[in-house]
Coordinates of C-alpha atoms and ligand atoms in Angstrom, one line a residue:
M1 CA -99.6 -82.5 -66.6
E2 CA -98.8 -83.1 -62.7
K3 CA -95.7 -83.0 -63.0
L4 CA -95.9 -79.4 -65.3
L5 CA -98.3 -78.2 -62.6
D6 CA -95.3 -78.6 -59.9
V7 CA -92.6 -77.3 -61.6
L8 CA -94.9 -74.4 -62.7
L9 CA -95.9 -74.1 -58.7
L10 CA -92.2 -74.4 -58.0
G11 CA -92.5 -77.5 -56.4
R12 CA -89.9 -79.9 -56.4
L13 CA -89.6 -80.9 -59.7
H14 CA -87.5 -78.3 -61.5
F15 CA -87.6 -77.6 -65.6
H16 CA -84.7 -79.1 -66.6
E17 CA -85.5 -82.8 -65.0
L18 CA -88.6 -82.7 -67.1
N19 CA -88.2 -84.6 -70.3
L20 CA -88.3 -82.4 -73.7
T21 CA -92.2 -83.3 -74.4
G22 CA -92.3 -81.4 -71.0
R23 CA -90.2 -79.1 -71.2
V24 CA -92.0 -77.8 -75.1
L25 CA -95.2 -78.1 -73.5
M26 CA -93.8 -75.6 -70.4
S27 CA -92.6 -73.6 -72.6
Q28 CA -95.7 -73.5 -74.7
L29 CA -98.2 -73.5 -71.8
P30 CA -97.5 -69.2 -70.2
L31 CA -99.1 -68.2 -73.9
N32 CA -102.1 -70.5 -74.0
L33 CA -102.6 -69.3 -70.5
T34 CA -102.8 -66.0 -71.0
M35 CA -105.2 -66.4 -74.3
L36 CA -107.4 -67.4 -71.9
L37 CA -106.9 -64.8 -69.8
V38 CA -107.5 -62.7 -72.7
C39 CA -111.0 -64.7 -73.7
A40 CA -112.0 -63.8 -70.2
I41 CA -111.4 -60.1 -70.1
V42 CA -112.4 -59.5 -73.7
A43 CA -115.5 -61.7 -72.4
V44 CA -116.2 -58.7 -70.0
A45 CA -114.9 -55.9 -72.1
D46 CA -116.0 -56.5 -75.4
P47 CA -118.1 -60.1 -76.2
R48 CA -118.7 -59.4 -80.1
K49 CA -115.3 -60.2 -80.5
F50 CA -115.6 -64.1 -80.6
R51 CA -117.9 -63.8 -83.4
D52 CA -114.7 -61.9 -84.8
P53 CA -113.4 -65.1 -87.7
S54 CA -109.9 -63.6 -86.9
F55 CA -110.0 -63.7 -82.7
L56 CA -111.5 -67.1 -83.0
A57 CA -108.8 -68.6 -85.3
A58 CA -106.5 -67.1 -82.9
Q59 CA -107.5 -69.0 -80.4
A60 CA -107.3 -72.0 -82.1
L61 CA -104.2 -71.9 -83.2
A62 CA -103.3 -71.4 -79.9
V63 CA -104.9 -74.4 -78.4
G64 CA -103.7 -76.8 -81.7
L65 CA -99.9 -75.7 -80.9
F66 CA -100.2 -76.9 -77.2
A67 CA -101.6 -80.0 -78.9
L68 CA -98.9 -80.1 -81.6
C69 CA -96.6 -79.7 -78.8
A70 CA -97.9 -82.5 -76.9
V71 CA -98.4 -85.3 -79.9
I72 CA -94.6 -84.3 -81.7
P73 CA -92.2 -86.9 -80.5
W74 CA -89.6 -84.3 -80.1
R75 CA -87.0 -86.7 -79.1
R76 CA -86.8 -88.4 -82.4
L77 CA -86.3 -85.0 -84.3
P78 CA -83.1 -83.2 -84.7
Y79 CA -82.5 -80.8 -81.4
G80 CA -83.9 -77.1 -81.8
A81 CA -86.6 -78.5 -84.0
F82 CA -89.5 -77.9 -81.5
L83 CA -88.0 -74.4 -82.0
V84 CA -90.4 -74.2 -84.6
I85 CA -93.3 -73.7 -81.9
P86 CA -92.7 -70.3 -80.6
F87 CA -92.3 -68.8 -84.8
L88 CA -95.9 -70.1 -85.1
D89 CA -96.9 -68.5 -82.3
F90 CA -96.0 -65.3 -83.9
I91 CA -99.5 -66.3 -86.0
P92 CA -102.1 -66.5 -83.2
V93 CA -100.2 -63.1 -81.5
S94 CA -100.4 -61.4 -84.4
L95 CA -103.9 -62.5 -85.1
V96 CA -105.3 -61.8 -81.8
R97 CA -103.6 -58.1 -81.9
S98 CA -104.9 -57.3 -85.3
S99 CA -108.5 -58.4 -84.1
A100 CA -108.7 -57.5 -80.4
S101 CA -106.3 -54.3 -79.9
D102 CA -109.8 -51.9 -80.2
A103 CA -111.0 -53.5 -77.3
L104 CA -107.7 -54.6 -75.2
S105 CA -104.5 -52.3 -75.2
G106 CA -101.0 -54.2 -75.2
L107 CA -102.5 -57.0 -76.7
G108 CA -98.5 -57.2 -78.8
L109 CA -96.6 -58.3 -75.5
L110 CA -98.2 -61.4 -75.9
A111 CA -95.4 -61.9 -78.0
V112 CA -93.0 -62.1 -75.3
F113 CA -93.8 -65.3 -74.7
P114 CA -92.2 -66.8 -77.9
V115 CA -89.8 -64.5 -77.6
L116 CA -88.2 -65.5 -74.4
W117 CA -88.8 -69.3 -75.7
V118 CA -86.3 -69.0 -78.6
A119 CA -84.0 -66.4 -76.5
G120 CA -84.1 -69.0 -73.4
S121 CA -83.1 -71.7 -75.5
G122 CA -79.7 -71.6 -75.5
Y123 CA -79.6 -73.1 -79.6
R124 CA -78.1 -70.9 -81.6
A125 CA -78.0 -67.8 -79.1
R126 CA -77.2 -65.2 -81.4
L127 CA -79.5 -65.9 -84.5
M128 CA -82.6 -66.4 -82.4
V129 CA -82.4 -63.5 -80.7
L130 CA -82.3 -61.9 -84.2
L131 CA -85.4 -63.6 -85.5
G132 CA -87.6 -63.2 -82.3
G133 CA -87.0 -59.8 -83.0
V134 CA -87.9 -60.1 -87.2
A135 CA -90.9 -62.2 -86.0
S136 CA -91.9 -59.4 -83.5
L137 CA -91.4 -57.0 -86.4
V138 CA -93.1 -58.7 -89.3
M139 CA -96.1 -58.9 -86.4
V140 CA -96.0 -55.1 -85.9
W141 CA -95.9 -54.4 -89.5
E142 CA -97.8 -56.7 -91.4
P143 CA -100.6 -55.6 -91.0
L144 CA -99.6 -52.4 -92.2
F145 CA -98.5 -53.7 -95.1
A146 CA -101.8 -55.6 -95.9
A147 CA -103.7 -52.6 -95.6
G148 CA -101.2 -50.9 -97.9
T149 CA -100.5 -48.0 -95.3
L150 CA -97.0 -47.8 -96.0
D151 CA -96.6 -44.1 -94.1
L152 CA -93.6 -44.1 -92.2
R153 CA -94.4 -42.4 -89.2
L154 CA -96.7 -45.3 -88.9
L155 CA -93.9 -48.1 -89.5
V156 CA -91.9 -45.9 -87.1
G157 CA -94.4 -45.9 -84.7
Q158 CA -94.2 -49.8 -84.3
L159 CA -91.1 -50.0 -83.8
V160 CA -91.5 -50.0 -79.7
T161 CA -93.3 -53.7 -79.4
P162 CA -90.1 -55.3 -81.8
I163 CA -87.3 -53.1 -79.7
M164 CA -88.3 -54.4 -76.4
M165 CA -89.4 -57.7 -78.0
L166 CA -85.2 -57.3 -78.8
A167 CA -84.1 -56.3 -75.3
V168 CA -86.3 -59.4 -73.9
G169 CA -84.3 -61.8 -75.9
I170 CA -80.5 -60.1 -75.5
G171 CA -82.0 -60.4 -71.3
A172 CA -83.1 -63.6 -71.7
S173 CA -80.3 -64.9 -74.3
V174 CA -77.8 -63.5 -72.1
M175 CA -79.2 -65.5 -69.1
T176 CA -79.2 -68.6 -70.5
V177 CA -75.4 -68.7 -71.8
S178 CA -74.5 -67.3 -68.3
G179 CA -76.6 -70.3 -66.8
M180 CA -75.6 -73.0 -69.0
T181 CA -71.4 -72.0 -69.0
Q182 CA -71.9 -72.1 -65.6
Q183 CA -73.7 -75.8 -65.4
S184 CA -70.8 -76.8 -67.8
R185 CA -68.2 -75.8 -65.2
V186 CA -70.0 -77.4 -62.5
E187 CA -70.7 -80.2 -64.8
E188 CA -67.0 -80.6 -65.9
L189 CA -65.8 -80.5 -62.0
L190 CA -68.2 -82.8 -60.9
D191 CA -66.9 -85.0 -63.7
R192 CA -63.1 -83.8 -62.6
S193 CA -64.2 -84.8 -59.1
E194 CA -65.5 -88.2 -59.4
T195 CA -62.6 -89.3 -62.0
R196 CA -60.3 -88.1 -58.7
E197 CA -62.6 -90.6 -57.1
H198 CA -62.3 -93.3 -58.3
L199 CA -58.2 -93.0 -58.8
L200 CA -58.5 -92.5 -55.3
D201 CA -60.4 -96.0 -54.5
T202 CA -57.8 -97.4 -57.0
V203 CA -54.7 -96.1 -55.6
L204 CA -56.2 -96.8 -51.8
E205 CA -57.2 -100.6 -53.3
T206 CA -53.9 -100.7 -55.0
V207 CA -51.1 -99.8 -51.9
D208 CA -49.8 -102.5 -49.4
V209 CA -51.1 -100.2 -46.6
G210 CA -54.2 -99.8 -44.5
V211 CA -55.7 -97.3 -44.9
I212 CA -58.7 -95.9 -43.0
V213 CA -60.6 -92.8 -43.1
L214 CA -63.0 -90.8 -40.0
D215 CA -64.8 -87.9 -40.0
A216 CA -64.4 -85.0 -37.6
Q217 CA -66.3 -86.5 -35.1
G218 CA -64.3 -89.6 -35.5
K219 CA -67.0 -92.0 -37.2
G220 CA -65.4 -94.3 -39.6
M221 CA -65.8 -92.4 -43.5
F222 CA -63.8 -95.4 -45.2
A223 CA -61.5 -98.7 -45.0
N224 CA -59.8 -99.8 -47.6
S225 CA -59.4 -104.2 -48.0
K226 CA -56.0 -103.8 -46.9
Q227 CA -57.0 -102.6 -43.7
I228 CA -59.6 -104.9 -42.9
E229 CA -57.5 -107.6 -43.8
V230 CA -54.6 -106.1 -41.2
Y231 CA -57.0 -105.6 -38.5
A232 CA -58.6 -108.8 -39.0
A233 CA -55.4 -110.0 -36.5
A234 CA -56.7 -108.1 -33.6
M235 CA -59.8 -109.4 -33.6
P236 CA -60.7 -111.9 -30.7
A237 CA -61.5 -115.2 -31.3
D238 CA -65.0 -114.8 -30.9
G239 CA -65.0 -112.3 -33.3
V240 CA -65.6 -107.9 -32.3
T241 CA -69.1 -106.1 -32.1
A242 CA -69.5 -102.4 -32.4
D243 CA -70.2 -102.3 -28.9
R244 CA -67.0 -104.8 -27.7
E245 CA -64.1 -102.4 -29.7
S246 CA -62.5 -102.2 -26.6
E247 CA -61.7 -106.3 -26.8
M248 CA -59.7 -105.7 -29.9
L249 CA -56.5 -107.4 -29.2
I250 CA -53.4 -104.5 -29.6
Y251 CA -50.4 -104.2 -27.9
R252 CA -47.6 -101.8 -27.8
E253 CA -44.8 -103.4 -29.8
G254 CA -42.7 -105.2 -26.6
S255 CA -45.4 -105.4 -24.7
E256 CA -47.8 -107.9 -23.3
A257 CA -50.3 -105.7 -22.1
P258 CA -53.3 -105.2 -24.1
L259 CA -53.7 -101.6 -24.8
P260 CA -56.0 -99.6 -23.5
P261 CA -58.3 -98.4 -26.4
E262 CA -57.8 -94.3 -24.9
Q263 CA -53.7 -95.4 -25.9
W264 CA -54.4 -97.1 -29.1
A265 CA -53.0 -94.3 -31.9
L266 CA -56.4 -94.3 -33.4
E267 CA -58.0 -93.0 -30.4
R268 CA -55.1 -90.5 -29.7
A269 CA -54.7 -89.0 -33.0
L270 CA -58.9 -88.2 -32.6
A271 CA -57.5 -85.9 -29.3
G272 CA -55.4 -84.1 -31.5
E273 CA -51.8 -86.1 -30.7
E274 CA -49.2 -86.4 -33.7
V275 CA -48.8 -89.6 -34.2
E276 CA -45.8 -91.2 -36.5
R277 CA -44.5 -94.5 -37.5
E278 CA -45.6 -95.9 -34.2
L279 CA -45.6 -99.9 -33.4
Y280 CA -48.2 -102.1 -32.6
R281 CA -48.8 -105.8 -32.1
L282 CA -52.3 -106.8 -33.3
G283 CA -53.3 -109.9 -32.2
A284 CA -51.8 -112.7 -30.4
G285 CA -49.6 -116.1 -30.7
P286 CA -48.1 -117.0 -34.1
A287 CA -50.9 -115.2 -36.6
A288 CA -50.2 -111.7 -34.9
R289 CA -48.8 -108.9 -37.2
T290 CA -46.9 -105.9 -36.0
V291 CA -47.8 -102.5 -37.9
S292 CA -46.1 -99.4 -38.0
V293 CA -49.4 -96.7 -37.8
T294 CA -49.4 -93.0 -39.1
V295 CA -52.0 -90.2 -38.7
R296 CA -52.6 -87.5 -40.3
G297 CA -55.7 -85.3 -39.4
F298 CA -57.0 -83.3 -42.7
V299 CA -58.6 -79.9 -43.2
D300 CA -61.8 -79.0 -45.0
A301 CA -62.0 -75.8 -47.6
A302 CA -62.3 -73.5 -45.0
G303 CA -59.4 -74.3 -43.0
E304 CA -61.7 -76.5 -40.2
R305 CA -60.5 -79.8 -39.1
A306 CA -62.4 -82.5 -41.6
G307 CA -61.0 -85.8 -40.2
T308 CA -58.4 -88.0 -39.8
V309 CA -56.0 -90.2 -42.1
V310 CA -54.6 -93.2 -40.2
A311 CA -52.0 -95.4 -42.1
S312 CA -50.7 -98.6 -40.7
S313 CA -48.2 -100.8 -42.4
D314 CA -47.4 -104.1 -42.4
V315 CA -44.2 -104.6 -40.8
T316 CA -44.0 -107.8 -39.0
D317 CA -41.5 -109.6 -41.6
V318 CA -39.1 -106.7 -41.6
V319 CA -39.6 -106.4 -37.6
A320 CA -38.8 -110.1 -37.3
A321 CA -35.5 -110.0 -39.5
V322 CA -34.6 -106.4 -37.9
R323 CA -34.9 -108.6 -34.7
A324 CA -33.0 -111.5 -36.1
R325 CA -30.0 -108.6 -37.2
D326 CA -30.0 -107.2 -33.4
R327 CA -29.7 -110.8 -32.5
F328 CA -26.7 -111.6 -34.5
L329 CA -25.0 -108.3 -34.1
S330 CA -25.1 -108.6 -30.3
I331 CA -24.0 -111.8 -30.5
M332 CA -20.9 -110.2 -32.8
S333 CA -19.9 -107.6 -30.5
H334 CA -20.6 -109.4 -27.1
E335 CA -19.5 -113.0 -27.2
F336 CA -17.5 -112.8 -30.7
R337 CA -15.6 -109.6 -29.6
T338 CA -14.3 -110.8 -25.8
P339 CA -12.5 -113.9 -26.6
I340 CA -11.0 -111.7 -28.6
A341 CA -9.8 -109.1 -27.0
N342 CA -8.4 -111.8 -24.6
I343 CA -6.4 -113.6 -27.4
M344 CA -4.7 -110.3 -28.1
G345 CA -4.5 -108.9 -24.5
Y346 CA -3.1 -112.7 -23.9
A347 CA -0.5 -113.2 -26.8
E348 CA 0.5 -109.3 -26.4
M349 CA 1.4 -110.7 -22.9
V350 CA 2.8 -113.7 -23.5
Q351 CA 5.1 -111.9 -26.1
D352 CA 6.5 -109.8 -23.1
D353 CA 8.2 -113.2 -22.0
P354 CA 11.9 -112.4 -22.8
L355 CA 12.3 -116.5 -23.0
L356 CA 10.3 -117.3 -25.5
S357 CA 11.7 -118.8 -28.7
P358 CA 11.8 -116.4 -31.9
T359 CA 9.9 -119.2 -33.7
S360 CA 6.9 -119.1 -30.9
R361 CA 7.2 -115.1 -31.1
A362 CA 6.2 -115.4 -35.0
D363 CA 3.8 -118.1 -34.0
L364 CA 2.4 -115.3 -31.7
E365 CA 2.5 -112.9 -34.1
V366 CA 0.6 -114.6 -36.4
I367 CA -2.4 -115.5 -34.3
S368 CA -2.4 -111.3 -33.1
R369 CA -2.3 -110.3 -36.6
N370 CA -5.5 -112.7 -37.3
A371 CA -7.1 -112.0 -33.8
Q372 CA -6.7 -108.4 -35.0
H373 CA -8.1 -109.1 -38.6
V374 CA -11.1 -110.4 -36.4
N375 CA -11.6 -107.9 -34.6
Q376 CA -11.8 -105.4 -37.4
M377 CA -14.2 -107.5 -39.4
V378 CA -16.4 -107.4 -36.7
D379 CA -16.0 -103.6 -36.3
D380 CA -17.1 -103.2 -40.1
I381 CA -20.1 -105.3 -40.0
L382 CA -21.4 -103.3 -37.1
E383 CA -20.2 -100.0 -39.0
A384 CA -22.5 -101.2 -42.1
A385 CA -25.5 -102.5 -39.8
S386 CA -25.5 -99.4 -38.1
G387 CA -26.1 -97.6 -41.3
R388 CA -29.2 -95.1 -42.4
D389 CA -32.1 -97.1 -42.9
S390 CA -31.8 -99.7 -39.7
T391 CA -33.3 -96.6 -37.4
E392 CA -36.5 -96.8 -39.2
I393 CA -37.6 -99.7 -37.0
R394 CA -37.3 -98.5 -33.7
L395 CA -38.0 -101.8 -31.1
P396 CA -38.3 -101.2 -27.5
L397 CA -34.7 -101.6 -25.1
D398 CA -33.7 -100.8 -22.1
L399 CA -30.8 -98.1 -22.3
A400 CA -29.8 -99.8 -18.5
E401 CA -29.4 -103.1 -20.1
L402 CA -27.1 -101.7 -23.0
V403 CA -24.8 -99.7 -20.9
R404 CA -24.6 -102.9 -18.5
E405 CA -23.4 -105.1 -21.9
A406 CA -21.0 -102.0 -23.5
G407 CA -19.5 -101.9 -19.9
G408 CA -19.0 -105.8 -19.9
S409 CA -17.8 -106.2 -23.2
S410 CA -15.1 -103.6 -22.7
S411 CA -14.3 -105.0 -19.4
A412 CA -10.9 -107.4 -20.8
E413 CA -10.0 -104.1 -22.6
A414 CA -9.9 -102.3 -19.3
K415 CA -8.2 -104.4 -17.4
R416 CA -5.6 -104.7 -20.1
R417 CA -5.1 -101.0 -19.7
G418 CA -5.4 -100.9 -16.2
I419 CA -8.1 -98.9 -15.8
R420 CA -11.2 -99.1 -13.3
L421 CA -14.6 -99.8 -15.1
S422 CA -18.1 -99.5 -12.8
V423 CA -21.1 -99.4 -14.2
E424 CA -24.0 -97.9 -12.2
T425 CA -27.6 -98.6 -13.7
D426 CA -30.8 -97.2 -11.6
G427 CA -34.2 -99.6 -12.8
A428 CA -35.2 -100.4 -16.1
L429 CA -34.8 -97.5 -18.8
P430 CA -37.4 -98.6 -21.3
I431 CA -36.4 -96.2 -25.3
L432 CA -37.5 -97.1 -28.8
G433 CA -34.2 -97.3 -31.2
D434 CA -32.3 -99.2 -33.3
R435 CA -29.9 -101.2 -31.2
T436 CA -27.6 -101.7 -33.5
G437 CA -26.7 -98.0 -33.7
L438 CA -27.5 -97.2 -30.0
V439 CA -24.4 -100.3 -28.3
R440 CA -22.3 -98.4 -31.6
I441 CA -22.7 -94.8 -29.6
L442 CA -22.0 -96.8 -26.1
D443 CA -19.0 -98.8 -27.6
N444 CA -17.6 -95.8 -28.9
L445 CA -17.6 -93.8 -26.1
V446 CA -16.1 -96.5 -23.6
S447 CA -13.8 -97.2 -26.2
N448 CA -12.5 -93.0 -26.5
A449 CA -12.6 -93.3 -22.5
L450 CA -10.2 -96.6 -22.7
K451 CA -7.8 -95.2 -25.8
Y452 CA -7.7 -91.4 -23.8
S453 CA -7.0 -92.3 -20.4
G454 CA -3.9 -93.2 -19.2
S455 CA -3.3 -96.3 -16.4
G456 CA -4.5 -96.3 -13.1
T457 CA -7.1 -93.8 -14.0
E458 CA -10.9 -94.8 -13.5
I459 CA -14.4 -94.1 -15.8
A460 CA -17.6 -94.7 -14.9
L461 CA -20.3 -95.4 -16.7
R462 CA -24.1 -95.0 -15.3
A463 CA -27.5 -94.9 -17.0
S464 CA -30.4 -93.0 -15.1
R465 CA -33.9 -91.3 -15.2
D466 CA -34.3 -88.0 -15.5
G467 CA -37.7 -86.5 -16.2
E468 CA -38.9 -87.9 -19.8
W469 CA -35.0 -89.1 -21.0
A470 CA -33.1 -92.2 -20.2
V471 CA -29.4 -90.9 -19.7
C472 CA -25.8 -92.6 -20.0
A473 CA -22.8 -91.2 -18.9
V474 CA -19.5 -92.3 -19.7
E475 CA -17.2 -90.4 -17.4
D476 CA -13.3 -90.9 -17.4
H477 CA -10.3 -89.0 -15.7
G478 CA -7.9 -88.9 -18.8
M479 CA -6.7 -86.7 -20.9
G480 CA -9.7 -84.2 -21.5
I481 CA -10.7 -82.3 -24.6
A482 CA -9.7 -78.1 -24.4
S483 CA -13.1 -76.0 -25.0
E484 CA -12.5 -74.9 -28.4
D485 CA -12.0 -78.5 -29.4
L486 CA -15.2 -79.6 -27.9
D487 CA -17.2 -79.1 -30.9
R488 CA -15.7 -79.7 -34.0
I489 CA -15.0 -83.5 -32.1
F490 CA -18.7 -84.1 -33.2
T491 CA -17.9 -83.5 -36.9
R492 CA -16.7 -86.3 -39.1
F493 CA -13.2 -86.2 -39.2
G494 CA -13.0 -84.6 -36.0
R495 CA -10.0 -84.8 -33.7
S496 CA -9.0 -82.5 -30.6
A497 CA -5.5 -80.8 -31.4
S498 CA -3.9 -82.6 -28.2
V499 CA -4.7 -85.9 -29.7
I500 CA -3.0 -84.9 -33.0
G501 CA 0.2 -85.4 -32.6
T502 CA -0.2 -88.5 -29.7
G503 CA -0.1 -91.4 -32.0
I504 CA -3.5 -92.7 -30.6
P505 CA -5.2 -94.6 -33.2
G506 CA -8.2 -92.9 -34.6
T507 CA -10.6 -91.5 -37.5
G508 CA -12.6 -88.7 -35.9
L509 CA -15.3 -90.3 -37.5
G510 CA -17.3 -92.2 -34.0
L511 CA -18.6 -89.3 -32.4
A512 CA -20.1 -87.9 -35.5
L513 CA -21.8 -90.6 -36.0
A514 CA -22.9 -91.0 -32.4
R515 CA -24.0 -87.9 -32.6
E516 CA -26.1 -88.4 -36.0
V517 CA -28.1 -91.5 -34.6
A518 CA -28.9 -90.2 -31.5
E519 CA -30.6 -87.5 -32.7
K520 CA -32.6 -89.6 -35.2
H521 CA -33.8 -91.2 -32.0
G522 CA -35.0 -87.6 -30.9
G523 CA -32.2 -87.6 -28.3
T524 CA -28.9 -85.5 -27.5
I525 CA -24.9 -86.2 -27.0
E526 CA -23.0 -83.6 -25.2
C527 CA -19.9 -83.3 -23.9
T528 CA -18.4 -81.2 -20.8
S529 CA -14.6 -81.5 -20.6
E530 CA -11.1 -80.2 -18.8
V531 CA -8.2 -80.9 -20.2
G532 CA -6.1 -82.9 -17.8
V533 CA -8.4 -83.6 -15.8
G534 CA -11.1 -85.7 -17.3
S535 CA -14.6 -86.0 -19.4
T536 CA -18.0 -87.1 -19.1
F537 CA -20.0 -87.7 -22.6
T538 CA -23.9 -87.5 -22.0
V539 CA -26.2 -89.6 -24.4
R540 CA -30.1 -88.8 -23.8
L541 CA -32.9 -90.3 -25.2
P542 CA -36.4 -90.2 -24.8
L543 CA -38.1 -92.2 -22.1
R544 CA -41.1 -94.9 -23.8
G545 CA -44.6 -93.8 -22.6
E546 CA -45.9 -96.2 -20.6
Ligands
ADP1 P1 -11.4 -91.2 -33.0 O1 -11.8 -91.6 -31.4 O2 -11.4 -92.0 -34.1 O3 -10.4 -90.0 -33.0 P2 -14.1 -90.1 -32.2 O4 -14.6 -89.3 -33.3 O5 -14.1 -91.0 -31.7 O6 -13.0 -90.0 -33.2 O7 -13.8 -88.4 -31.4 C1 -13.1 -87.9 -31.8 C2 -11.7 -86.7 -31.2 O8 -12.8 -86.3 -29.9 C3 -11.2 -87.4 -30.6 O9 -9.8 -87.6 -31.8 C4 -10.6 -87.1 -29.5 O10 -9.6 -85.9 -29.9 C5 -11.5 -86.6 -29.1 N1 -12.3 -87.3 -27.5 C6 -13.4 -88.1 -28.3 N2 -13.4 -89.1 -26.6 C7 -12.3 -88.6 -26.0 C8 -11.8 -88.5 -24.5 N3 -12.8 -89.4 -23.5 N4 -11.1 -88.1 -24.1 C9 -11.0 -86.9 -24.5 N5 -10.8 -87.0 -25.6 C10 -11.7 -87.4 -26.4

């Protein structure tokens, strides 16, 4: 009863939240309350009616029907069975109308309660509206039939109430059906969004990537178990509490000083910066993990920023493999190539000796050929290693050091060609890059400079800093390149017109590959040149932020 009253007084509880008996009682209640009101009015207007058996029967029936609503276990009956009550309601309404109409006007309008109930129940809407109209018609015609007054004018005169009831029924049913359709749509949408949520949860728990989602204020909304597992490595040994979060061990890959929180990818992303596959080391010692972090913001339905998603993939093993590969390739290209170049150079020199016996000359040719073969193999391995995927992982490097190494590994070849090779570097130039690809660019530029310069000239290798760029320049005083060829030499198989007839070996692939690698690093490669004076190739790569 308390619940019914709450619904009636538009309290916290709503009609659809009641159980079936509650809803049935609630639908019957307005008629009973109005019947009581009718009693009160009759008591004033015409108390004699309380002695009229029809009037009393109507009141008793109304109370009886209310009691039925309360005691019948509607849930156990087929759905819609409760609609018997509003149709039965027409009996007391009809009785009260015929017995008290002379004292009170408009009693036929009491039929509005059962009509609203049947039409608003949403059960077989069209049929119920029709039946409501028919019941109203029966209610107004029945007394005429009973009295035997079948005058057409009297019958037609009674049609206003049934027509009004039909209109009320149609209105109620239209609103109910539309409300029900809306509700089922909302339920469907809710179902769908729940399914999507389950799907998302499953995906997030299945993928091997740590994911954390923050709301627009930067408060954590969600973290998958991989995220918790990966970031466990960053916890100090004695654990971390919310107010000591800043003590988490997060380093930039390649650095030993823990990053202050404002430089964490997460904090920078919250400040509106874009973060794309940056490498961080979590924790110290052998248990440390290296993660590649990408951060993206997302917007709500209105297009406002709603939060941030941070994805961290554990690339510890990949980074270790890349490091091992780089070490191996570095040994290949420097420790291997220099002695091979020496073998080839000296073999050639000895071959020039006129006193050499034919057998020794033939032996030297074998030495020379095999050395060239090994040299070619090293080239092929380096070429293969600077393939597409190797630039995906960028490790901290020093461009100045790479330039010094390139100078060192070409010095024997320069000496052989009678060219002076100088190397100038000015402090460290920290960058993030693919070592193999960058070594390849530098080796290619230096070997071109040597190839296309005459003996007695000079080649300068310089590494310097220019604003946010690490710059490396290779300057020669060789044959130079005509201005119309400057674009072509960076395309695949592009060679300048002047070298094509010279017999200087080359494929025209080196500079195309160099440009591709430089651009993948967010950098550029350019050339300025003058025919007969010399060329300068300049590589610019973004300096790594401290
Ligand atoms: P390759 O040297 O194998 O032909 P590259 O792609 O390295 O291929 O160079 C493309 C072309 O650019 C060369 O064929 C040459 O015409 C020109 N070139 C490159 N470097 C120089 C240089 N230092 N001096 C003159 N010409 C050069």
